[in-house]
């Protein structure tokens, strides 16, 4: 069963299709290539929220759906929950 989706190979986060528990090795799928991916969740990732596919430093850019969705405001490790506590829009 797939627990998260990644829309494009260039994306740096995936989107949880169900709740993912901390410590769980979640199975994902790249939608553009149908390639599988696995990621160990470091924190709980609620349904619809993002899981980091790589490490990020402050001021890095996060890519989702092939687009820049914001900048990192707190360091993020691969497998972390990516949300408003560590990612902010660049629009304002």
Tab-separated table of C-alpha atoms in Angstrom:
chain	number	residue	atom	x	y	z
A	1	UNK	CA	0.000	0.000	0.000
A	2	UNK	CA	1.192	3.538	-0.817
A	3	UNK	CA	1.445	5.957	2.125
A	4	UNK	CA	2.680	9.024	0.204
A	5	UNK	CA	2.837	10.392	-3.338
A	6	UNK	CA	5.532	12.424	-5.050
A	7	UNK	CA	4.246	14.165	-8.153
A	8	UNK	CA	7.525	14.741	-10.006
A	9	UNK	CA	11.086	13.396	-9.741
A	10	UNK	CA	12.288	16.957	-9.057
A	11	UNK	CA	9.992	17.324	-5.999
A	12	UNK	CA	11.725	17.427	-2.619
A	13	UNK	CA	8.647	16.481	-0.562
A	14	UNK	CA	5.907	13.899	-0.819
A	15	UNK	CA	2.276	14.149	0.309
A	16	UNK	CA	0.888	11.652	2.827
A	17	UNK	CA	-2.126	9.710	1.523
A	18	UNK	CA	-2.785	8.387	5.030
A	19	UNK	CA	-1.478	9.120	8.514
A	20	UNK	CA	2.176	8.042	8.793
A	21	UNK	CA	3.565	7.254	12.253
A	22	UNK	CA	7.025	8.243	13.478
A	23	UNK	CA	9.468	5.380	12.879
A	24	UNK	CA	7.351	3.854	10.115
A	25	UNK	CA	9.078	3.071	6.822
A	26	UNK	CA	6.501	4.542	4.463
A	27	UNK	CA	6.111	3.438	0.862
A	28	UNK	CA	5.752	6.162	-1.734
A	29	UNK	CA	5.333	6.469	-5.471
A	30	UNK	CA	6.623	8.987	-8.004
A	31	UNK	CA	3.551	9.741	-10.084
A	32	UNK	CA	5.455	10.856	-13.203
A	33	UNK	CA	7.605	7.724	-13.495
A	34	UNK	CA	5.704	5.204	-11.334
A	35	UNK	CA	8.998	4.496	-9.519
A	36	UNK	CA	8.665	3.429	-5.879
A	37	UNK	CA	10.373	5.218	-3.001
A	38	UNK	CA	10.616	4.481	0.717
A	39	UNK	CA	11.212	6.953	3.508
A	40	UNK	CA	11.453	6.400	7.262
A	41	UNK	CA	9.261	8.976	8.996
A	42	UNK	CA	11.069	10.796	11.803
A	43	UNK	CA	7.850	12.326	13.100
A	44	UNK	CA	4.127	11.683	12.675
A	45	UNK	CA	2.963	12.928	9.265
A	46	UNK	CA	-0.809	13.567	9.141
A	47	UNK	CA	-2.869	12.789	6.049
A	48	UNK	CA	-2.351	15.500	3.419
A	49	UNK	CA	0.823	16.877	5.010
A	50	UNK	CA	4.312	16.782	3.522
A	51	UNK	CA	7.225	14.412	4.238
A	52	UNK	CA	10.754	15.619	3.458
A	53	UNK	CA	12.618	13.525	0.897
A	54	UNK	CA	15.982	15.139	1.669
A	55	UNK	CA	17.709	17.243	4.299
A	56	UNK	CA	17.070	21.000	4.131
A	57	UNK	CA	18.874	23.930	5.733
A	58	UNK	CA	17.358	27.289	6.623
A	59	UNK	CA	16.632	29.340	3.461
A	60	UNK	CA	16.525	26.266	1.183
A	61	UNK	CA	13.637	26.036	-1.277
A	62	UNK	CA	11.024	23.255	-1.136
A	63	UNK	CA	9.677	21.893	-4.426
A	64	UNK	CA	6.208	20.285	-4.678
A	65	UNK	CA	4.271	19.599	-7.916
A	66	UNK	CA	7.420	20.835	-9.706
A	67	UNK	CA	7.046	24.324	-8.176
A	68	UNK	CA	8.717	26.367	-5.464
A	69	UNK	CA	6.283	26.317	-2.518
A	70	UNK	CA	8.372	28.232	0.000
A	71	UNK	CA	11.546	28.583	2.013
A	72	UNK	CA	12.750	26.564	4.956
A	73	UNK	CA	12.784	28.481	8.272
A	74	UNK	CA	14.087	25.648	10.502
A	75	UNK	CA	16.399	22.788	9.558
A	76	UNK	CA	14.567	19.714	8.230
A	77	UNK	CA	15.877	16.145	8.001
A	78	UNK	CA	14.805	13.584	5.404
A	79	UNK	CA	11.677	11.927	6.826
A	80	UNK	CA	10.579	14.976	8.841
A	81	UNK	CA	7.125	16.532	8.810
A	82	UNK	CA	7.168	19.641	6.588
A	83	UNK	CA	4.512	22.185	7.514
A	84	UNK	CA	4.059	25.762	8.769
A	85	UNK	CA	6.472	25.252	11.684
A	86	UNK	CA	9.452	24.860	9.319
A	87	UNK	CA	8.286	26.168	5.919
A	88	UNK	CA	7.034	29.635	4.985
A	89	UNK	CA	5.719	31.012	1.707
A	90	UNK	CA	7.924	33.471	-0.160
A	91	UNK	CA	4.886	35.518	-1.171
A	92	UNK	CA	4.849	37.637	1.992
